Amino acid sequence: MGRIAVIGAGTGAMAAAARLAVAGHRVTVYERAETYGGEVRRFERDGFGFDAGPGLLTLPAVWRDLFVKTGKEPLEACVELVQVDPSSRHVFADGTEAALPNASRAGVVAALDQALGSGAGGRWGDFLVRAREAWDRTRRPLLEEPLWPDWPVLADREPYPSVPHKRLLRTRRAATLAEIGAWELRDPRLAALLESHALAYGLDPRTAPASAAVLAYMEHAFGTWYVRGGTRELARAVYERCLARRVEFRFGAEVTGVLEKDGRAAGVELADGSVAEADHVVADVHPVQLRELTQHRLDDEGDVRPDTGPRPGRFTVLLALRGPREAAAVHRTVVHAPDRTAELDSLESPSPEPVRPTVTVLRPDDPALRPDGEHESVVLSAVVPSGDGRHLPARHEALADALVAAAETAIPGLRERILWREVEAGAGLGGVSAPSLAAGHGRFLHPANTTRLPGLYRVGGWSHPGGGLPHAGMSGALVAGLIVEGPEFRGSQ
């Protein structure tokens, strides 16, 4: 079998590496950092531990499949998965609150009726039925199959079955997520609930296609899961599975170029001047970086070309708290922005003063993440304008203060409990990467896993099928299938 060079040790890259090694290939992963996992990071200090990347998991079936296909031990033998219930608590701008059960349509309908008034739950339940239709129509082409050669069909066809809406003597259908909220849900709190799923990926619901409804549906249908010990434990388990399959890792090894021979990728060049020949190269990097590694060989590729300019990034505040976590605490609370329009406008054009964003508060009940029962570790996160707080310490601190102030809604007396805090701003070159979405004229698709340069493949959140842990894992499966079975590979059946 062949030699595979993998650039980067993110979760998508490792998923591809494990599958390729099982198929008999000799796989070497080159990672410029000193550890694996990419954005799935952990921060530790004074006995406290924090997920500095994604803190919750959806669609665990993607990772179960990886472990089934690469060894005898299933995923649950390597990590402990806990279903989070309630899935989330939402605190809306008007002060009303709703706690939503995990993966229960009837439970969510009842909870919303009780919290927001009779009829609210029914409208949300009806929306989920329509969102399921969009999911059923796009699941295979946007998650389980390589990107179709005729991808414009996905770009131009809206799969969400919008409800007809009379407006200005005309009958219209929702084309964006915001229009679904305004015309079908008809409650600003339900609209905020819907839009928060897109906002978490840096998407503006006013421009995100109606097909983004699948983001809310995925969480509802497949549940929200916590990996005991933090999501970093999932990355650790995938890394160990790679080692068990004899994948070689070279950390501190920066790739500076992709070698080309006879019109195909032939290996990688490293920063130390050495060369590693390979039959296939798999790259888990941003599209801009990949073009640089190939000396812009891919510039005229004619593939999906989403906007690669500055995107909103994730701003994270890690809090070490004195005092125990109360028994009734909820794992995840979403504190919605007091002014949604100002929040969305700021993502496009940052204001002089930070705008208080929608804030997610994660409070895992996990002894592994705290020094003892008299302390608690908490993660606050929000999506903010690209670079906001990254180079300006004063703005950096003002944003952190804004997140803490919002989090006091979820954690009474929070300020008095803080021992110390750490702040992480930004999420790399491209900000937050969203899952691929249909419609929107192709702006919400990601480049295919294959490239114009034979033997060079894309993997990870900046390639098809897009960002998020489930999608990164599927990108690994798709790349492995394309290499093992060839271009006729059409995904899992």
XYZ file of C-alpha atoms in Angstrom:
493
model
C 0.000 0.000 0.000
C 1.016 3.653 -0.233
C 2.709 6.251 1.893
C 0.452 9.007 3.257
C 1.666 12.377 4.533
C -0.901 14.191 6.677
C -0.451 17.912 7.349
C -1.862 18.791 10.766
C -3.096 16.724 13.697
C -6.625 18.077 14.041
C -9.503 15.701 14.723
C -10.418 15.415 11.024
C -6.826 14.671 10.081
C -6.493 12.020 12.787
C -9.803 10.440 11.741
C -8.443 10.095 8.207
C -5.071 8.827 9.453
C -6.604 6.034 11.564
C -8.850 4.840 8.735
C -6.017 4.917 6.189
C -3.684 3.015 8.507
C -6.289 0.279 8.965
C -6.489 0.025 5.171
C -2.774 -0.802 5.118
C -1.208 2.564 4.295
C 1.896 3.895 6.044
C 0.732 7.158 7.553
C 2.848 9.964 8.994
C 1.276 13.066 10.534
C 3.272 16.322 10.528
C 2.085 18.830 13.132
C 3.837 22.158 13.718
C 2.522 22.395 17.299
C 3.724 20.137 20.085
C 0.456 18.291 20.532
C -2.554 16.907 18.687
C -6.190 17.967 18.537
C -6.160 21.301 16.726
C -8.990 23.433 18.136
C -9.909 20.688 20.630
C -7.643 22.057 23.318
C -7.373 21.881 27.099
C -6.101 24.530 29.494
C -4.926 23.482 32.959
C -3.818 25.521 35.949
C -3.830 25.063 39.732
C -5.813 21.828 39.510
C -8.497 23.337 37.244
C -9.121 22.009 33.746
C -11.048 23.616 30.877
C -12.124 22.767 27.358
C -10.678 25.721 25.445
C -12.321 24.465 22.244
C -15.736 22.826 21.757
C -17.223 21.750 25.062
C -20.125 19.590 23.885
C -20.629 16.925 21.239
C -23.456 16.263 18.804
C -23.813 13.319 16.428
C -21.560 10.946 18.413
C -22.426 8.278 15.825
C -19.708 9.753 13.591
C -17.057 8.910 16.170
C -18.640 5.584 17.078
C -18.293 4.615 13.429
C -14.609 5.586 13.442
C -13.863 3.353 16.420
C -15.876 0.445 15.007
C -14.013 0.667 11.697
C -10.515 1.020 13.204
C -10.361 -1.473 16.075
C -12.042 -3.817 18.494
C -12.663 -1.293 21.277
C -15.807 0.808 20.699
C -15.882 4.519 21.467
C -17.560 4.021 24.850
C -14.683 1.769 25.938
C -12.278 4.676 25.345
C -14.280 7.666 26.614
C -17.357 8.126 28.765
C -20.233 9.922 27.031
C -22.890 11.601 29.163
C -26.143 12.902 27.702
C -26.653 16.465 28.946
C -30.139 17.049 30.400
C -31.513 19.611 30.128
C -29.772 20.163 26.831
C -29.676 23.900 27.481
C -31.211 26.682 29.499
C -31.960 29.890 27.616
C -32.190 33.318 29.229
C -33.818 35.711 26.771
C -33.436 39.466 26.459
C -36.738 40.143 28.248
C -35.687 38.024 31.236
C -37.829 34.981 30.503
C -36.131 31.599 30.745
C -36.634 28.151 29.242
C -34.874 24.880 30.028
C -35.064 22.461 27.095
C -34.968 18.672 27.609
C -32.432 16.685 25.615
C -33.666 15.000 22.411
C -37.363 15.104 23.343
C -39.719 16.895 20.977
C -42.691 16.533 23.301
C -40.624 17.701 26.260
C -39.317 20.752 24.395
C -42.819 21.678 23.198
C -44.155 21.494 26.761
C -41.207 23.443 28.176
C -41.594 26.258 25.638
C -45.355 26.448 26.167
C -44.806 26.776 29.897
C -41.995 29.326 29.623
C -43.106 31.446 26.665
C -46.866 30.978 26.567
C -49.355 28.626 24.994
C -48.687 28.016 21.315
C -44.957 28.762 21.423
C -44.042 25.115 21.808
C -46.352 24.078 19.002
C -44.803 26.540 16.589
C -41.332 25.284 17.514
C -42.452 21.673 17.130
C -43.904 22.381 13.697
C -40.655 24.088 12.727
C -38.679 20.993 13.751
C -40.828 18.854 11.441
C -39.946 21.129 8.520
C -36.292 21.231 9.586
C -36.259 17.434 9.515
C -37.333 17.556 5.858
C -34.355 19.804 5.102
C -32.082 17.407 7.009
C -33.413 14.377 5.146
C -32.830 16.118 1.813
C -29.287 17.246 2.546
C -27.845 14.686 4.991
C -26.180 12.506 2.388
C -24.833 15.123 -0.040
C -23.720 17.495 2.715
C -22.405 15.053 5.315
C -21.996 11.492 4.083
C -20.842 11.840 0.457
C -17.976 13.612 -1.288
C -19.051 16.946 -2.711
C -20.933 16.364 -5.952
C -19.187 17.475 -9.166
C -22.455 19.278 -9.981
C -22.428 21.055 -6.604
C -24.278 24.128 -8.010
C -27.437 22.016 -7.703
C -26.940 22.156 -3.921
C -26.043 25.834 -4.061
C -29.181 26.970 -5.850
C -31.881 24.704 -4.423
C -33.366 25.581 -1.002
C -34.287 22.323 0.793
C -36.189 23.903 3.691
C -39.985 23.731 3.037
C -40.928 27.243 4.108
C -44.504 28.099 5.026
C -46.160 30.542 2.588
C -46.315 34.043 4.054
C -48.358 36.934 2.739
C -46.358 40.142 2.724
C -47.137 43.350 0.852
C -49.906 41.641 -1.134
C -47.489 38.959 -2.231
C -46.997 35.397 -1.051
C -43.404 34.797 -0.020
C -41.421 31.994 1.551
C -38.605 32.343 4.043
C -35.224 32.378 2.312
C -33.107 33.090 5.384
C -33.005 31.831 8.936
C -34.114 35.239 10.240
C -37.199 35.128 8.029
C -38.112 31.712 9.451
C -37.964 33.235 12.915
C -40.018 36.291 11.994
C -42.638 34.659 9.741
C -42.999 31.119 11.094
C -42.022 31.236 14.774
C -43.503 34.722 15.355
C -41.894 35.276 18.735
C -38.591 37.142 19.217
C -37.562 34.638 21.880
C -38.161 31.640 19.623
C -36.337 33.513 16.865
C -33.385 34.081 19.214
C -33.409 30.377 20.130
C -33.306 29.420 16.451
C -30.705 31.986 15.466
C -28.354 31.066 18.321
C -27.546 27.791 16.553
C -26.267 29.693 13.514
C -24.601 32.432 15.538
C -22.513 29.808 17.351
C -20.777 29.172 14.002
C -20.323 32.858 13.209
C -23.265 32.917 10.767
C -25.491 35.975 10.502
C -29.071 34.619 10.495
C -30.113 37.556 8.296
C -27.990 36.160 5.463
C -27.708 32.468 6.378
C -30.002 30.391 4.135
C -33.166 28.818 5.499
C -31.372 25.467 5.212
C -29.438 26.471 8.356
C -32.520 25.154 10.150
C -30.729 21.791 10.133
C -28.323 23.111 12.805
C -31.140 23.335 15.330
C -32.586 20.026 14.160
C -29.312 18.119 14.597
C -29.089 19.044 18.262
C -32.740 18.211 18.853
C -32.712 14.893 17.010
C -29.360 13.458 18.069
C -28.956 15.013 21.484
C -26.217 16.913 23.225
C -23.389 14.932 24.799
C -20.560 15.670 27.184
C -17.300 13.725 27.158
C -16.339 12.998 30.759
C -13.051 14.734 31.464
C -13.728 17.255 28.676
C -13.873 17.038 24.895
C -10.090 16.878 24.848
C -10.564 13.274 25.981
C -12.161 12.505 22.612
C -9.085 13.887 20.832
C -6.882 11.831 23.153
C -8.829 8.658 22.335
C -8.567 9.284 18.580
C -4.837 9.975 18.916
C -4.323 6.741 20.847
C -6.335 4.830 18.250
C -3.981 6.235 15.600
C -0.959 5.088 17.597
C -2.483 1.638 17.991
C -2.845 1.483 14.207
C 0.854 2.478 13.884
C 0.320 6.005 12.638
C 3.540 8.006 13.144
C 3.320 11.530 14.573
C 6.008 14.162 14.171
C 5.289 17.150 16.394
C 7.101 20.467 16.001
C 7.341 19.666 12.288
C 6.105 22.578 10.177
C 5.262 21.798 6.564
C 6.327 24.608 4.232
C 5.362 23.114 0.885
C 3.640 20.303 -0.973
C 5.945 18.539 -3.404
C 4.780 17.904 -6.958
C 6.131 15.330 -9.390
C 4.751 14.275 -12.752
C 1.658 16.398 -12.202
C 0.624 15.000 -8.804
C 1.364 15.499 -5.120
C 4.500 13.599 -4.179
C 5.227 14.507 -0.559
C 5.929 17.464 1.713
C 8.796 19.811 2.417
C 9.507 20.741 6.053
C 10.790 23.928 7.639
C 14.111 22.265 8.485
C 14.719 21.707 4.776
C 14.031 17.982 4.803
C 11.683 16.279 2.371
C 9.232 13.444 3.010
C 8.048 11.632 -0.099
C 4.515 10.277 -0.204
C 1.996 8.778 -2.595
C -0.816 10.926 -1.210
C -0.905 14.133 0.839
C -3.805 14.988 3.155
C -3.959 18.611 4.354
C -5.898 19.802 7.408
C -5.278 23.528 6.873
C -7.160 26.682 5.906
C -7.662 27.145 2.117
C -5.409 30.214 2.087
C -2.596 28.229 3.702
C -3.090 25.320 1.312
C -2.767 27.603 -1.695
C 0.476 28.927 -0.237
C 1.787 25.407 0.390
C 1.118 24.553 -3.246
C 2.561 27.880 -4.496
C -0.964 28.936 -5.489
C -1.289 25.907 -7.750
C -4.965 25.691 -6.664
C -5.915 29.317 -7.390
C -7.573 28.529 -10.728
C -9.209 25.344 -9.525
C -12.763 26.453 -10.232
C -14.071 24.596 -7.171
C -16.354 25.916 -4.467
C -14.822 29.235 -3.444
C -16.411 30.495 -0.218
C -15.370 33.833 1.190
C -12.017 33.306 2.935
C -11.822 36.826 4.327
C -12.033 37.670 8.031
C -14.780 35.775 9.837
C -16.099 36.128 13.368
C -13.978 34.350 15.953
C -14.726 32.664 19.256
C -13.837 34.631 22.393
C -13.466 32.433 25.477
C -13.106 33.238 29.164
C -11.986 30.458 31.521
C -13.036 30.983 35.130
C -11.651 29.301 38.244
C -14.276 29.694 40.964
C -14.221 29.239 44.715
C -17.225 27.483 46.160
C -18.974 24.287 45.006
C -21.236 23.922 42.002
C -24.820 23.955 43.247
C -26.763 20.730 42.776
C -29.391 22.344 40.541
C -26.866 23.971 38.190
C -27.430 23.461 34.451
C -24.542 22.292 32.292
C -25.177 24.824 29.520
C -26.898 28.196 29.726
C -27.261 30.533 26.746
C -27.673 34.167 27.802
C -29.042 35.973 24.767
C -27.860 39.426 23.775
C -30.016 42.338 24.980
C -29.907 43.870 21.476
C -29.757 41.210 18.768
C -29.611 43.707 15.889
C -26.639 45.509 17.432
C -24.926 42.177 18.053
C -25.314 41.058 14.435
C -24.350 44.463 13.039
C -21.160 44.402 15.123
C -20.056 41.132 13.477
C -20.011 42.906 10.124
C -18.709 46.270 11.333
C -17.201 46.295 14.866
C -18.367 49.226 16.967
C -15.940 51.454 18.940
C -17.222 49.916 22.174
C -17.773 46.172 22.534
C -21.403 45.097 22.067
C -22.620 42.586 24.623
C -22.945 39.338 22.645
C -24.910 36.151 23.192
C -22.916 34.237 25.800
C -22.744 30.474 26.349
C -21.978 29.376 29.906
C -20.666 25.828 30.384
C -20.636 24.389 33.904
C -19.699 20.695 33.645
C -20.287 18.614 36.767
C -16.957 16.862 36.397
C -14.521 16.210 39.275
C -11.712 15.798 36.719
C -11.893 19.531 35.937
C -11.637 20.964 39.460
C -9.144 20.574 42.299
C -11.836 19.495 44.801
C -15.527 19.760 45.616
C -15.106 23.280 46.972
C -14.214 24.743 43.576
C -15.692 24.891 40.088
C -14.375 25.430 36.554
C -16.565 27.416 34.143
C -16.146 28.316 30.467
C -17.781 31.413 28.951
C -17.756 31.862 25.172
C -19.183 34.151 22.526
C -18.750 34.798 18.829
C -17.255 38.258 18.266
C -15.930 40.284 15.302
C -12.740 38.969 13.739
C -9.704 39.987 15.778
C -11.826 41.708 18.440
C -9.721 41.893 21.589
C -6.806 40.075 19.996
C -4.358 42.978 19.910
C -6.002 45.607 22.136
C -5.654 44.699 25.832
C -8.238 47.262 26.954
C -10.883 45.923 24.546
C -9.803 42.403 25.429
C -10.584 43.037 29.108
C -13.808 44.915 28.309
C -15.082 41.925 26.336
C -14.174 39.567 29.160
C -16.007 41.818 31.625
C -19.063 41.806 29.357
C -19.106 37.999 29.250
C -18.771 37.765 33.026
C -21.598 40.272 33.510
C -23.863 38.228 31.238
C -22.888 34.987 32.974
C -24.054 36.355 36.339
C -27.554 35.615 35.082
C -26.629 31.934 35.092
C -24.328 31.976 38.137
C -25.555 34.293 40.909
C -22.735 35.955 42.828
C -20.262 35.038 40.119
C -17.880 38.002 40.519
C -17.282 37.265 44.203
C -16.410 33.643 43.415
C -13.725 34.298 40.779
C -10.230 33.223 41.838
C -8.698 34.009 38.446
C -9.571 34.072 34.770
C -7.808 33.334 31.501
C -8.898 34.703 28.137
C -8.511 33.211 24.652
C -9.366 35.441 21.693
C -9.773 34.373 18.111
C -9.931 30.985 16.458
C -7.107 30.935 13.972
C -6.763 32.308 10.472
C -10.357 31.932 9.375
C -12.339 32.405 12.576
C -15.181 29.963 13.209
C -15.909 27.418 10.476
C -19.555 26.446 9.955
C -20.968 23.176 8.614
C -21.720 23.175 4.894
C -25.216 24.405 4.056
C -27.327 24.130 0.924
C -28.665 27.130 -1.030
C -27.119 30.581 -0.568
C -25.536 30.452 -4.071
C -22.730 28.239 -2.772
C -21.362 30.736 -0.231
C -22.032 28.249 2.563
C -20.374 25.227 0.984
C -16.753 24.238 1.537
C -14.151 23.107 -1.024
C -14.244 19.456 -2.027
C -11.958 16.920 -0.350
C -10.259 16.293 -3.702
C -8.211 19.029 -5.373
C -7.077 19.874 -8.866
C -3.670 18.448 -7.942
C -4.023 14.647 -8.062
C -2.891 12.989 -4.846
C -3.659 16.061 -2.692
C -6.725 15.978 -0.450
C -8.388 18.395 1.948
C -9.639 17.332 5.367
C -10.975 19.066 8.472
C -13.309 21.956 9.184
C -12.251 24.109 6.221
C -13.126 21.429 3.679
C -16.314 19.557 2.821
C -18.488 18.944 4.844
C -17.407 21.890 7.020
C -16.836 22.826 10.639
C -17.853 21.180 13.899
C -16.677 17.915 15.438
C -19.132 15.622 13.593
C -18.353 17.210 10.233
C -14.598 17.087 10.831
C -14.904 13.386 11.627
C -16.889 12.791 8.450
C -14.289 14.646 6.385
C -11.758 12.075 7.603
C -14.036 9.240 6.519
C -14.575 10.799 3.093
C -10.873 11.393 2.437
C -9.990 7.853 3.499
C -12.694 6.491 1.195
C -11.476 8.548 -1.754
C -7.895 7.351 -1.292
C -8.721 3.695 -0.648
C -11.527 3.259 -3.185
C -10.657 5.997 -5.660
C -12.752 8.742 -7.242
C -15.725 6.399 -7.659
C -16.205 6.412 -3.853
C -19.679 7.698 -3.000
C -19.708 7.596 0.781
C -21.045 5.182 3.385
C -24.194 3.294 2.545
